[in-house]
PDB file of C-alpha atoms and ligand atoms in Angstrom:
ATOM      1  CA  UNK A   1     111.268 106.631 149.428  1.00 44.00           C
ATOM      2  CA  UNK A   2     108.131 104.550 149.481  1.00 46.00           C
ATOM      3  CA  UNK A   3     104.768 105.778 150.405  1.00 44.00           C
ATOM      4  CA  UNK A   4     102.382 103.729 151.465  1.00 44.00           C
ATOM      5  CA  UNK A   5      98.984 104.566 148.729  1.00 41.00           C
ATOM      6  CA  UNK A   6      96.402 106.442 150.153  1.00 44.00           C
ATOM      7  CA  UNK A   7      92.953 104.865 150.180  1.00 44.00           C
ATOM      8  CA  UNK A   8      89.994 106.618 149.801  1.00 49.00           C
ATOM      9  CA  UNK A   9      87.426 105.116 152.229  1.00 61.00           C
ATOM     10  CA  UNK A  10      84.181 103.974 150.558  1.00 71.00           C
ATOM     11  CA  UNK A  11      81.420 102.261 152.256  1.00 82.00           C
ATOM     12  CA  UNK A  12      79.985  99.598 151.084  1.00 91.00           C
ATOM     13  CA  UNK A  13      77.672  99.240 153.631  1.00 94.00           C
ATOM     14  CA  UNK A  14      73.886 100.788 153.026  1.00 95.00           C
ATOM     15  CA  UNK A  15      73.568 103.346 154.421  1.00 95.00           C
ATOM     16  CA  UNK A  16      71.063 105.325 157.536  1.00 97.00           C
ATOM     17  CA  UNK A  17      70.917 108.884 158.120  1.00 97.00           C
ATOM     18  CA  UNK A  18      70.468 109.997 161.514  1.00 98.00           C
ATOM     19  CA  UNK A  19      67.763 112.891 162.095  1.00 97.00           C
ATOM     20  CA  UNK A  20      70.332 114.388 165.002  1.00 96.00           C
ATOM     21  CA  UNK A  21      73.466 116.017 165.999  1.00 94.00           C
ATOM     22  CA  UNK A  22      73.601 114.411 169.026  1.00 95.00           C
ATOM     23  CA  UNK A  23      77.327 112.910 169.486  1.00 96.00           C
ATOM     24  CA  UNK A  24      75.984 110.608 172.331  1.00 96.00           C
ATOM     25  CA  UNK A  25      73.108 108.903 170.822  1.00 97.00           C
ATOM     26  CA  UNK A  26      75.042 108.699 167.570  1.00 97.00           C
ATOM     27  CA  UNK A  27      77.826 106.752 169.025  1.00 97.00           C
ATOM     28  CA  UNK A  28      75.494 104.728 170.928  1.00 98.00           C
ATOM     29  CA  UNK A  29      73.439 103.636 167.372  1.00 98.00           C
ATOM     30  CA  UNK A  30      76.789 103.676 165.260  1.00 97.00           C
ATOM     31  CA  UNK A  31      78.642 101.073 168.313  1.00 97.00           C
ATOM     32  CA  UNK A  32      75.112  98.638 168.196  1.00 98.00           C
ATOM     33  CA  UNK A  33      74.879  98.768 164.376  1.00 97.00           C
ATOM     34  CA  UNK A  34      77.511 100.093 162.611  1.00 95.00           C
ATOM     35  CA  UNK A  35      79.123  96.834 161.057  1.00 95.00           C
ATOM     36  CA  UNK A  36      76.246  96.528 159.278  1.00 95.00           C
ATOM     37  CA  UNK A  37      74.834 100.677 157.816  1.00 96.00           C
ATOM     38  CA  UNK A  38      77.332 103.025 157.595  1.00 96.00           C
ATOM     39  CA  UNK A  39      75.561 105.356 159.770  1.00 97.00           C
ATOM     40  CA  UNK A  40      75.963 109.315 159.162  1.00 96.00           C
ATOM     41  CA  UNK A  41      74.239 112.085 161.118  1.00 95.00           C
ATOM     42  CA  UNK A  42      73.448 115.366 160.538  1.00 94.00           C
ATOM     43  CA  UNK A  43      76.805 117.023 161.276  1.00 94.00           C
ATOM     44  CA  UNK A  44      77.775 115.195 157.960  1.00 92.00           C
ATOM     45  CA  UNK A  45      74.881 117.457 156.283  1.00 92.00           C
ATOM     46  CA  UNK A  46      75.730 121.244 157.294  1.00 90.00           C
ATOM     47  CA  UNK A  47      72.753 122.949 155.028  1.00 90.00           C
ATOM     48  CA  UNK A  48      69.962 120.166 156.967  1.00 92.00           C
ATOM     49  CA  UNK A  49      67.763 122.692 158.892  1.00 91.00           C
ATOM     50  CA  UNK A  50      67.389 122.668 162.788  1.00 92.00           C
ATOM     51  CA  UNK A  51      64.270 120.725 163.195  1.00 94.00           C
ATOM     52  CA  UNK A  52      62.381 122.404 166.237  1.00 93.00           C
ATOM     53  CA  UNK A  53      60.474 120.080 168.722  1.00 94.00           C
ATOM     54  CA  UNK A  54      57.109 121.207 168.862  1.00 95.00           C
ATOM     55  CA  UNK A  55      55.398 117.839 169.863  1.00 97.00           C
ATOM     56  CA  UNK A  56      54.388 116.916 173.522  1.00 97.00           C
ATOM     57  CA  UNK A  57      54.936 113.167 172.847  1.00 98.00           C
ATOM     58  CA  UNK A  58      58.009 111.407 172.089  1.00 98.00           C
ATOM     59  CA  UNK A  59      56.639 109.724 168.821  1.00 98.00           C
ATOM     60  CA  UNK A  60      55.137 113.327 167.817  1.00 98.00           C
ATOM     61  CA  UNK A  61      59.214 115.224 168.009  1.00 98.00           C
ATOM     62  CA  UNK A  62      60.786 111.420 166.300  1.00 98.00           C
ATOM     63  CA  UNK A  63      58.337 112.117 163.456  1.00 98.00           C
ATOM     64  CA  UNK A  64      59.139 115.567 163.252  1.00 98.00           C
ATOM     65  CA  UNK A  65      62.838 114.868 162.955  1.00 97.00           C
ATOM     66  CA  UNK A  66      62.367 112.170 160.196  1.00 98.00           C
ATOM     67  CA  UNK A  67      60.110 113.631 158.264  1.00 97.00           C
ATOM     68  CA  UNK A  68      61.969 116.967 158.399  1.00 96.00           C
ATOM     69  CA  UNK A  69      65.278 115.645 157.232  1.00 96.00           C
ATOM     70  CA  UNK A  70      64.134 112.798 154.897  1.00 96.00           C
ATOM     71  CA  UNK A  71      62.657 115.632 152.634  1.00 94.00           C
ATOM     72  CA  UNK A  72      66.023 116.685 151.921  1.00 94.00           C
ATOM     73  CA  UNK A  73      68.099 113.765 151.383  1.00 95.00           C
ATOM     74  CA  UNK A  74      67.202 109.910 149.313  1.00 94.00           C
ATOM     75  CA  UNK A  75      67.299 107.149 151.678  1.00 94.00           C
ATOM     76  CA  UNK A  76      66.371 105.921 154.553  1.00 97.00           C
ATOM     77  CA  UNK A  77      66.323 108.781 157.283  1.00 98.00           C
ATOM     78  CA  UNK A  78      66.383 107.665 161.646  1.00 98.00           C
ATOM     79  CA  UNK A  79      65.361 109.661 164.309  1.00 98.00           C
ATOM     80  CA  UNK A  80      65.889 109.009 168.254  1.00 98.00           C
ATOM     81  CA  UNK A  81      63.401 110.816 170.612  1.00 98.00           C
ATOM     82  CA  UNK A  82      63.993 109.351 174.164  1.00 98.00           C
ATOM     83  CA  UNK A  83      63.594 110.890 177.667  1.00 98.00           C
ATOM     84  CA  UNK A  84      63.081 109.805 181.210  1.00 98.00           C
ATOM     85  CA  UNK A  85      60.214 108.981 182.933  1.00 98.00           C
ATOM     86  CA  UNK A  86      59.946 109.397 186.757  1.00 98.00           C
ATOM     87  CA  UNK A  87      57.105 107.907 188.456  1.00 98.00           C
ATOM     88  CA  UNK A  88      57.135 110.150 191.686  1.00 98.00           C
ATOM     89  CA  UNK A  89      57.081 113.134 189.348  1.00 98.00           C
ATOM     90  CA  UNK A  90      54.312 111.951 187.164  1.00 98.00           C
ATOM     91  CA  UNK A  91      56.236 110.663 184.455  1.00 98.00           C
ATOM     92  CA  UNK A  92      58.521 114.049 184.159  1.00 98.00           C
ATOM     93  CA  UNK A  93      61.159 115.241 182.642  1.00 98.00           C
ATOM     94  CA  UNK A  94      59.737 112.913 179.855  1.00 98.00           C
ATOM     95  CA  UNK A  95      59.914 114.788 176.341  1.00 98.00           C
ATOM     96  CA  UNK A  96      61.161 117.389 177.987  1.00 98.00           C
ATOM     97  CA  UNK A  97      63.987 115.682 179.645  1.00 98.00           C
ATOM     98  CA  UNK A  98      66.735 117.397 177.452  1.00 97.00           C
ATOM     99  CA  UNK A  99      65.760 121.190 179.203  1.00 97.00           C
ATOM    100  CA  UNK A 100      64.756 119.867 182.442  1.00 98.00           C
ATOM    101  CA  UNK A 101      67.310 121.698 184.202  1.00 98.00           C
ATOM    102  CA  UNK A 102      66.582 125.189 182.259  1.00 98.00           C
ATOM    103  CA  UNK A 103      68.965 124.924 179.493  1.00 97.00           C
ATOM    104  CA  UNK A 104      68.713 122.760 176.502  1.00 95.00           C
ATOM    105  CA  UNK A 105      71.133 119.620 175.966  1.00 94.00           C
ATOM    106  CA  UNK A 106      73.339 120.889 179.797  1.00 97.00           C
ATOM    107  CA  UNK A 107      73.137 117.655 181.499  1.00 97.00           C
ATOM    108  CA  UNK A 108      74.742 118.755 184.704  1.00 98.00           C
ATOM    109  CA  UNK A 109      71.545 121.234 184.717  1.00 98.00           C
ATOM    110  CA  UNK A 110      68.979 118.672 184.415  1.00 98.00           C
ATOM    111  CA  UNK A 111      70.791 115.893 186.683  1.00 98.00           C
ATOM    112  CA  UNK A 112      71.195 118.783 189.412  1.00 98.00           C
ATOM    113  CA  UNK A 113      67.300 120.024 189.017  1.00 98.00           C
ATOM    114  CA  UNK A 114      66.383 116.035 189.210  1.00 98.00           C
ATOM    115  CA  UNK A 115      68.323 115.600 192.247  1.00 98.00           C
ATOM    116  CA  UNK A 116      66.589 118.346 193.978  1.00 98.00           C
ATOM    117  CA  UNK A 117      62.876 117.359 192.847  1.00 98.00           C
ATOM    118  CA  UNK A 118      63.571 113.574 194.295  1.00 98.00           C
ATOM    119  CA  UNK A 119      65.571 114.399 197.290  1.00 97.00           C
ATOM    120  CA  UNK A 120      62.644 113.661 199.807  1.00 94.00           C
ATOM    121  CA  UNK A 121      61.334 110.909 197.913  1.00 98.00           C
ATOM    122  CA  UNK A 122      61.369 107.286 198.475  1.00 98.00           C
ATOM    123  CA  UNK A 123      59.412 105.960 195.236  1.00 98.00           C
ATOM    124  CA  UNK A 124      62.416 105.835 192.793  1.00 98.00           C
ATOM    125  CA  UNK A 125      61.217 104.234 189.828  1.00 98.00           C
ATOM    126  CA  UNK A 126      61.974 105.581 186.533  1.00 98.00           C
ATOM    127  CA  UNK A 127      62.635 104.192 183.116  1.00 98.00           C
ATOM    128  CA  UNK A 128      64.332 105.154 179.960  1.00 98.00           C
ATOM    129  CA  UNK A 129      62.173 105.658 176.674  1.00 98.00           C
ATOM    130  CA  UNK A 130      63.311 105.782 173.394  1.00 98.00           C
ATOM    131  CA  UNK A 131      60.984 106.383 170.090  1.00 98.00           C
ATOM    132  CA  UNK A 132      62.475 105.262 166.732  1.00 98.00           C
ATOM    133  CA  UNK A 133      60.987 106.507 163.379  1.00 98.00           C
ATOM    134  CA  UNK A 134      62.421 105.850 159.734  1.00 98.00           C
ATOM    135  CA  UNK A 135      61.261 108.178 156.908  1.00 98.00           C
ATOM    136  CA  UNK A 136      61.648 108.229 153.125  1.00 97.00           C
ATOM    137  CA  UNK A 137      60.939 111.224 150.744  1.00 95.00           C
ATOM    138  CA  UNK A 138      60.022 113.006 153.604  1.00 96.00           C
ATOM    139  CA  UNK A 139      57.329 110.416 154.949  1.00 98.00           C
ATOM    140  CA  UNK A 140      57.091 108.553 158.151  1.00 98.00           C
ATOM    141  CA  UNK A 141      56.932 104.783 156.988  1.00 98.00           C
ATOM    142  CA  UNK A 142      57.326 102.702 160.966  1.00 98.00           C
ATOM    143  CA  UNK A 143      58.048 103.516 164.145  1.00 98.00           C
ATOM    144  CA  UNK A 144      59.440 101.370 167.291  1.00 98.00           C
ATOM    145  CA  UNK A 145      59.569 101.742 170.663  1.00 98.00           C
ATOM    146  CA  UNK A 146      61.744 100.682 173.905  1.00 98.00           C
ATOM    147  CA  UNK A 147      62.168 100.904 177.187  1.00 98.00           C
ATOM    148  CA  UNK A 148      64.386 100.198 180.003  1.00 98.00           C
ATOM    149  CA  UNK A 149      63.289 100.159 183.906  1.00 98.00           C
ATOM    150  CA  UNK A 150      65.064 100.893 186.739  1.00 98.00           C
ATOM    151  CA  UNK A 151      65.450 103.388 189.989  1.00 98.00           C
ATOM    152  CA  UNK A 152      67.534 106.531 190.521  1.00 98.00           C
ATOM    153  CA  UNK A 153      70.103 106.894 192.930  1.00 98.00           C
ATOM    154  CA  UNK A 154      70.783 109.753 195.143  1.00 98.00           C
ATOM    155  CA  UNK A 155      74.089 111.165 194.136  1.00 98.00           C
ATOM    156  CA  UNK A 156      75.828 110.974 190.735  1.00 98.00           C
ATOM    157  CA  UNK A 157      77.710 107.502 190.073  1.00 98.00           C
ATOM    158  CA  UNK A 158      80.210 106.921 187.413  1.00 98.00           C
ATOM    159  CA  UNK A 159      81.114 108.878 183.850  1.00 97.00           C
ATOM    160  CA  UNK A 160      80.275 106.275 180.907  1.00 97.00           C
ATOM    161  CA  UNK A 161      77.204 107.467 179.025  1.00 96.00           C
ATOM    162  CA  UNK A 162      75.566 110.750 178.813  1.00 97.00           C
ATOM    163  CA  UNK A 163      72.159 112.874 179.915  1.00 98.00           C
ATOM    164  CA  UNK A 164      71.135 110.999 183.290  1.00 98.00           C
ATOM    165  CA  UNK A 165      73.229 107.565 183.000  1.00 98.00           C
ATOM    166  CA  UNK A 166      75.161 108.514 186.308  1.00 98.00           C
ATOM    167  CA  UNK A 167      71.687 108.743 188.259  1.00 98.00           C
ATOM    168  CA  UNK A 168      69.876 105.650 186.748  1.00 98.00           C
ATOM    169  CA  UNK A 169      70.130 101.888 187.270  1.00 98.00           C
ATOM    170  CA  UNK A 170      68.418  99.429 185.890  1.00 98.00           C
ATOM    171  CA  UNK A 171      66.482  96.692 186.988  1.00 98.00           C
ATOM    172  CA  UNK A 172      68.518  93.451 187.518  1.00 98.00           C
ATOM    173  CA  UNK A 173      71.909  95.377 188.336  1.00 98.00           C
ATOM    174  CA  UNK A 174      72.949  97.540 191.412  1.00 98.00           C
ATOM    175  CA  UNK A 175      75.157  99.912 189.143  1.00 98.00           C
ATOM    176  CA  UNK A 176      74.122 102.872 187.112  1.00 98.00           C
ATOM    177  CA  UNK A 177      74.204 103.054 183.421  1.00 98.00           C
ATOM    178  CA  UNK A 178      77.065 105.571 184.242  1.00 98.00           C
ATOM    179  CA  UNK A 179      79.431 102.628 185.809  1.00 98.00           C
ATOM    180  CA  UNK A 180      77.984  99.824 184.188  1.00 98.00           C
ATOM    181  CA  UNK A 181      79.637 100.946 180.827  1.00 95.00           C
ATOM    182  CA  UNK A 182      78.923 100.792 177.116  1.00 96.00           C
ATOM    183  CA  UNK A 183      78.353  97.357 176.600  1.00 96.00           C
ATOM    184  CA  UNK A 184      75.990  96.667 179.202  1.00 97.00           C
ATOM    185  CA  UNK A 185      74.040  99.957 178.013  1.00 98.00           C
ATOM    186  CA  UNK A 186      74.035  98.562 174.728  1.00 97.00           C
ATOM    187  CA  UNK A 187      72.558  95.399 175.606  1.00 97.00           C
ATOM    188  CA  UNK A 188      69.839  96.696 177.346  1.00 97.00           C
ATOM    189  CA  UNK A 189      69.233  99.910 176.691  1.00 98.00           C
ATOM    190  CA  UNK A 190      65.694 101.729 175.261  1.00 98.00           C
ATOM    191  CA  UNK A 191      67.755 102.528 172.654  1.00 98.00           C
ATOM    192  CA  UNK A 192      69.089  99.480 171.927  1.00 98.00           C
ATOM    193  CA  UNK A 193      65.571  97.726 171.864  1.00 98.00           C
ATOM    194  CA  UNK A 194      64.067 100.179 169.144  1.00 98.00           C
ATOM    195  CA  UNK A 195      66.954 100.151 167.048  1.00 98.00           C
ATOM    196  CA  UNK A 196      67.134  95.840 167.038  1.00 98.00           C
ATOM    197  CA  UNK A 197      63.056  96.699 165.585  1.00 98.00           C
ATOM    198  CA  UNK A 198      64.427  98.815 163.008  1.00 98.00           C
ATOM    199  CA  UNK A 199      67.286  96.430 161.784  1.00 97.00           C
ATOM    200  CA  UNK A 200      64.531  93.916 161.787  1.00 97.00           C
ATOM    201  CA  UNK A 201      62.076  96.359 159.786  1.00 97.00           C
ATOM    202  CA  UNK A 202      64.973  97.525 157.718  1.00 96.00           C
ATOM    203  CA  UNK A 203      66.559  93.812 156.711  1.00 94.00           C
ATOM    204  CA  UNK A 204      62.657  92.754 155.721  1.00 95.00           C
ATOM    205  CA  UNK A 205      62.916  96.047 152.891  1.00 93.00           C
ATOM    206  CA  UNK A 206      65.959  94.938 151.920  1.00 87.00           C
ATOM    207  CA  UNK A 207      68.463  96.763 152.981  1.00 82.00           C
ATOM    208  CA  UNK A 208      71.169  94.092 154.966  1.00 73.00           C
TER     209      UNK A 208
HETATM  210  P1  LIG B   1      65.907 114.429 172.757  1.00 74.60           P
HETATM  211  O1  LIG B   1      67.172 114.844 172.060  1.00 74.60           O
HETATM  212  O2  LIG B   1      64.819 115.446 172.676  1.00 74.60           O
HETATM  213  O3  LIG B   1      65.476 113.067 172.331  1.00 74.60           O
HETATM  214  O4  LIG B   1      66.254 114.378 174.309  1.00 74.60           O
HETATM  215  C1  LIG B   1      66.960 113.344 174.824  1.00 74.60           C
HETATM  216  C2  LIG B   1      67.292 113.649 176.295  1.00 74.60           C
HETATM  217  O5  LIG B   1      66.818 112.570 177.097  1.00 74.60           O
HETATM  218  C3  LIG B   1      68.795 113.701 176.499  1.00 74.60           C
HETATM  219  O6  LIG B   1      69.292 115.011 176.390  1.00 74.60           O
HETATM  220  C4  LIG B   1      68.936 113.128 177.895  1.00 74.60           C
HETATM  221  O7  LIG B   1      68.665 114.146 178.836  1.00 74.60           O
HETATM  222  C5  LIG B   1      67.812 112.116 177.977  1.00 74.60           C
HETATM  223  N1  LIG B   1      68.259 110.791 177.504  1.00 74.60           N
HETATM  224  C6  LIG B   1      67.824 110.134 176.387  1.00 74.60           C
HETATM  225  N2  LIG B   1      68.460 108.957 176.246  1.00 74.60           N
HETATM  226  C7  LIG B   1      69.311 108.884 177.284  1.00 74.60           C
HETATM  227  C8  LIG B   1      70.257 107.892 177.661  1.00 74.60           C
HETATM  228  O8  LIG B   1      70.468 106.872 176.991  1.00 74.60           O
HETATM  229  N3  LIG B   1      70.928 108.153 178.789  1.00 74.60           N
HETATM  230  C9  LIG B   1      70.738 109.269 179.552  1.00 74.60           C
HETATM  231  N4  LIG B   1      69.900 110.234 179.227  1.00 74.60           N
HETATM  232  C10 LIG B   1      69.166 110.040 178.082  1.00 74.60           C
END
Protein backbone atom coordinates (compact mmCIF):
# COMPACT_ATOMS: atom_id res chain seq x y z
CA UNK A 1 0.00 0.00 0.00
CA UNK A 2 0.99 3.53 -0.84
CA UNK A 3 1.14 6.34 1.57
CA UNK A 4 0.94 9.50 0.58
CA UNK A 5 4.58 11.37 2.31
CA UNK A 6 3.99 13.41 5.09
CA UNK A 7 5.09 17.03 4.83
CA UNK A 8 6.33 18.89 7.47
CA UNK A 9 4.87 22.44 7.18
CA UNK A 10 7.51 25.20 7.10
CA UNK A 11 6.81 28.77 6.62
CA UNK A 12 8.45 30.64 4.54
CA UNK A 13 6.77 33.58 5.24
CA UNK A 14 8.49 36.18 7.95
CA UNK A 15 7.19 35.96 10.57
CA UNK A 16 4.97 38.41 13.57
CA UNK A 17 4.36 37.43 16.99
CA UNK A 18 1.25 38.45 18.49
CA UNK A 19 1.47 39.97 22.19
CA UNK A 20 -2.14 38.05 22.94
CA UNK A 21 -4.11 35.00 23.45
CA UNK A 22 -6.98 36.37 22.17
CA UNK A 23 -8.55 33.76 19.51
CA UNK A 24 -10.76 36.64 18.09
CA UNK A 25 -8.38 39.33 17.37
CA UNK A 26 -5.90 36.72 16.21
CA UNK A 27 -8.10 35.40 13.55
CA UNK A 28 -9.12 38.76 12.65
CA UNK A 29 -5.07 39.89 12.04
CA UNK A 30 -4.12 36.28 10.71
CA UNK A 31 -7.52 36.51 7.91
CA UNK A 32 -6.24 40.46 6.86
CA UNK A 33 -2.54 39.47 6.73
CA UNK A 34 -1.73 36.13 6.89
CA UNK A 35 -0.67 35.41 3.14
CA UNK A 36 1.93 37.52 3.71
CA UNK A 37 3.65 36.84 7.94
CA UNK A 38 3.01 33.72 9.24
CA UNK A 39 1.43 35.10 12.22
CA UNK A 40 1.78 33.14 15.72
CA UNK A 41 0.38 34.25 19.08
CA UNK A 42 1.09 33.60 22.37
CA UNK A 43 -0.71 30.26 22.80
CA UNK A 44 2.18 29.06 20.46
CA UNK A 45 4.62 30.29 23.44
CA UNK A 46 3.29 28.48 26.76
CA UNK A 47 6.33 29.81 29.19
CA UNK A 48 5.44 33.86 27.75
CA UNK A 49 4.24 35.48 31.04
CA UNK A 50 0.66 36.99 31.50
CA UNK A 51 1.30 40.57 30.81
CA UNK A 52 -1.04 42.55 33.31
CA UNK A 53 -2.73 45.82 32.03
CA UNK A 54 -1.84 48.43 34.27
CA UNK A 55 -2.16 51.46 31.82
CA UNK A 56 -5.29 53.79 31.63
CA UNK A 57 -4.71 54.45 27.89
CA UNK A 58 -4.91 52.14 25.10
CA UNK A 59 -1.33 52.97 23.72
CA UNK A 60 -0.01 52.69 27.52
CA UNK A 61 -1.52 48.47 27.88
CA UNK A 62 -0.29 47.93 23.63
CA UNK A 63 3.16 48.98 24.88
CA UNK A 64 3.00 46.97 27.80
CA UNK A 65 2.14 43.87 25.83
CA UNK A 66 4.98 44.42 23.23
CA UNK A 67 7.49 45.30 25.22
CA UNK A 68 6.68 42.50 27.69
CA UNK A 69 6.79 39.71 25.19
CA UNK A 70 9.44 41.03 22.73
CA UNK A 71 11.97 40.63 25.69
CA UNK A 72 11.57 37.07 25.43
CA UNK A 73 11.50 36.12 21.93
CA UNK A 74 13.86 37.68 18.47
CA UNK A 75 11.66 39.30 16.07
CA UNK A 76 9.26 41.43 15.50
CA UNK A 77 6.60 41.27 18.43
CA UNK A 78 2.47 42.94 17.76
CA UNK A 79 0.21 43.93 20.21
CA UNK A 80 -3.68 44.89 19.77
CA UNK A 81 -5.19 47.15 22.53
CA UNK A 82 -8.70 48.23 21.27
CA UNK A 83 -11.94 49.09 23.16
CA UNK A 84 -15.12 51.00 22.64
CA UNK A 85 -15.83 54.35 23.03
CA UNK A 86 -19.38 55.59 23.85
CA UNK A 87 -20.06 59.15 23.60
CA UNK A 88 -23.20 59.29 25.97
CA UNK A 89 -21.05 57.56 28.57
CA UNK A 90 -18.07 59.77 28.24
CA UNK A 91 -16.07 57.71 26.12
CA UNK A 92 -16.60 54.39 28.46
CA UNK A 93 -16.02 51.17 28.51
CA UNK A 94 -12.87 52.42 26.59
CA UNK A 95 -9.64 50.53 27.97
CA UNK A 96 -11.66 48.99 30.10
CA UNK A 97 -14.08 47.61 27.67
CA UNK A 98 -12.91 43.91 28.11
CA UNK A 99 -14.37 43.93 32.14
CA UNK A 100 -17.09 46.27 31.55
CA UNK A 101 -19.61 43.89 32.52
CA UNK A 102 -17.64 42.69 35.86
CA UNK A 103 -15.75 39.85 34.53
CA UNK A 104 -12.77 39.94 32.33
CA UNK A 105 -12.94 38.77 28.51
CA UNK A 106 -17.30 37.53 29.26
CA UNK A 107 -18.77 39.39 26.47
CA UNK A 108 -22.34 38.54 27.22
CA UNK A 109 -21.42 40.48 30.65
CA UNK A 110 -20.25 43.57 29.13
CA UNK A 111 -22.90 43.66 26.11
CA UNK A 112 -25.70 43.09 28.90
CA UNK A 113 -24.13 45.96 31.39
CA UNK A 114 -23.92 48.26 28.00
CA UNK A 115 -27.40 47.63 27.19
CA UNK A 116 -28.57 48.69 30.51
CA UNK A 117 -26.30 51.98 30.79
CA UNK A 118 -27.79 53.17 27.14
CA UNK A 119 -31.28 52.01 27.48
CA UNK A 120 -32.73 55.62 28.04
CA UNK A 121 -30.45 57.20 25.76
CA UNK A 122 -30.89 58.64 22.42
CA UNK A 123 -27.17 59.87 21.58
CA UNK A 124 -25.79 56.52 20.20
CA UNK A 125 -22.56 57.26 18.86
CA UNK A 126 -19.70 55.11 19.56
CA UNK A 127 -16.63 53.99 17.73
CA UNK A 128 -14.19 51.19 17.75
CA UNK A 129 -10.41 51.92 18.69
CA UNK A 130 -7.66 49.88 18.12
CA UNK A 131 -3.81 50.72 19.20
CA UNK A 132 -1.06 48.79 17.33
CA UNK A 133 2.55 48.64 18.72
CA UNK A 134 5.58 46.51 17.28
CA UNK A 135 8.56 45.84 19.61
CA UNK A 136 12.03 44.34 19.18
CA UNK A 137 14.43 43.16 22.01
CA UNK A 138 11.95 44.20 24.25
CA UNK A 139 11.60 47.91 22.90
CA UNK A 140 8.68 49.76 21.53
CA UNK A 141 9.94 50.91 17.96
CA UNK A 142 6.10 52.51 16.24
CA UNK A 143 2.83 52.54 17.03
CA UNK A 144 -0.53 53.04 14.82
CA UNK A 145 -3.78 53.81 15.42
CA UNK A 146 -7.51 53.25 13.95
CA UNK A 147 -10.77 53.79 14.30
CA UNK A 148 -14.12 52.94 13.12
CA UNK A 149 -17.47 55.11 13.81
CA UNK A 150 -20.74 54.13 14.13
CA UNK A 151 -24.01 53.88 16.61
CA UNK A 152 -25.26 51.07 18.85
CA UNK A 153 -28.36 49.40 18.51
CA UNK A 154 -30.76 48.44 21.13
CA UNK A 155 -30.88 44.71 21.20
CA UNK A 156 -28.19 42.21 20.11
CA UNK A 157 -28.06 41.60 16.16
CA UNK A 158 -26.30 38.80 14.51
CA UNK A 159 -23.26 36.22 15.70
CA UNK A 160 -20.13 37.00 13.31
CA UNK A 161 -17.41 38.72 15.32
CA UNK A 162 -16.79 38.92 18.94
CA UNK A 163 -16.82 41.49 22.21
CA UNK A 164 -19.65 44.09 21.12
CA UNK A 165 -19.94 43.39 17.16
CA UNK A 166 -23.71 42.35 17.66
CA UNK A 167 -24.48 45.92 19.26
CA UNK A 168 -22.39 48.17 16.88
CA UNK A 169 -22.86 49.46 13.33
CA UNK A 170 -20.95 51.44 11.51
CA UNK A 171 -21.30 54.47 9.73
CA UNK A 172 -22.36 54.00 6.05
CA UNK A 173 -24.25 50.56 6.73
CA UNK A 174 -27.56 49.79 8.65
CA UNK A 175 -26.16 46.30 9.89
CA UNK A 176 -23.99 45.54 12.83
CA UNK A 177 -20.52 44.28 12.65
CA UNK A 178 -22.27 41.10 14.07
CA UNK A 179 -24.42 40.55 10.63
CA UNK A 180 -22.35 42.34 8.38
CA UNK A 181 -19.71 39.46 8.55
CA UNK A 182 -15.96 39.03 8.33
CA UNK A 183 -15.19 40.61 5.28
CA UNK A 184 -16.90 43.73 5.69
CA UNK A 185 -15.25 43.91 9.34
CA UNK A 186 -12.09 43.42 7.75
CA UNK A 187 -12.38 46.13 5.39
CA UNK A 188 -13.21 48.59 7.71
CA UNK A 189 -12.49 47.77 10.86
CA UNK A 190 -10.07 49.80 13.67
CA UNK A 191 -8.26 46.91 13.46
CA UNK A 192 -7.91 46.61 10.09
CA UNK A 193 -6.70 50.32 9.68
CA UNK A 194 -3.71 49.95 12.25
CA UNK A 195 -2.63 46.77 11.03
CA UNK A 196 -2.55 48.16 6.94
CA UNK A 197 0.08 51.01 9.04
CA UNK A 198 2.04 48.26 10.31
CA UNK A 199 2.37 46.23 6.97
CA UNK A 200 3.30 49.56 5.59
CA UNK A 201 5.90 50.25 8.55
CA UNK A 202 6.92 46.64 8.44
CA UNK A 203 7.48 46.28 4.34
CA UNK A 204 9.68 49.80 4.63
CA UNK A 205 12.19 47.53 7.36
CA UNK A 206 12.19 44.95 5.17
CA UNK A 207 10.34 42.41 6.09
CA UNK A 208 7.68 41.58 2.83
P1 LIG B 1 -8.11 44.28 25.22
O1 LIG B 1 -7.86 42.81 25.10
O2 LIG B 1 -7.72 44.85 26.54
O3 LIG B 1 -7.53 45.03 24.06
O4 LIG B 1 -9.69 44.47 25.18
C1 LIG B 1 -10.37 44.37 24.02
C2 LIG B 1 -11.88 44.41 24.32
O5 LIG B 1 -12.46 45.46 23.55
C3 LIG B 1 -12.55 43.13 23.86
O6 LIG B 1 -12.64 42.19 24.89
C4 LIG B 1 -13.90 43.63 23.40
O7 LIG B 1 -14.74 43.79 24.52
C5 LIG B 1 -13.60 45.01 22.85
N1 LIG B 1 -13.25 44.95 21.42
C6 LIG B 1 -12.04 45.24 20.86
N2 LIG B 1 -12.07 45.06 19.53
C7 LIG B 1 -13.32 44.65 19.25
C8 LIG B 1 -13.95 44.28 18.03
O8 LIG B 1 -13.35 44.26 16.95
N3 LIG B 1 -15.24 43.94 18.14
C9 LIG B 1 -15.93 43.93 19.31
N4 LIG B 1 -15.39 44.23 20.48
C10 LIG B 1 -14.07 44.60 20.45
Amino acid sequence: MLYPCKSIAMSTLPRLILATRNAHKTAEIRAMIGDRFEVLNATAFPDFPEIEETGTTFLENAQLKAEGISCHIDGWVLSDDSGLEVDALDGAPGVWSSSYGGEEGNHAKNNARLLLEMAQETERAARFRCTMVLARGGKAQAHFSGTVEGRLVEKLNGTNGFGYDPLFIPNGFDLTFGELGDEIKNSLSHRSRALGQVVAYLNKQGLK
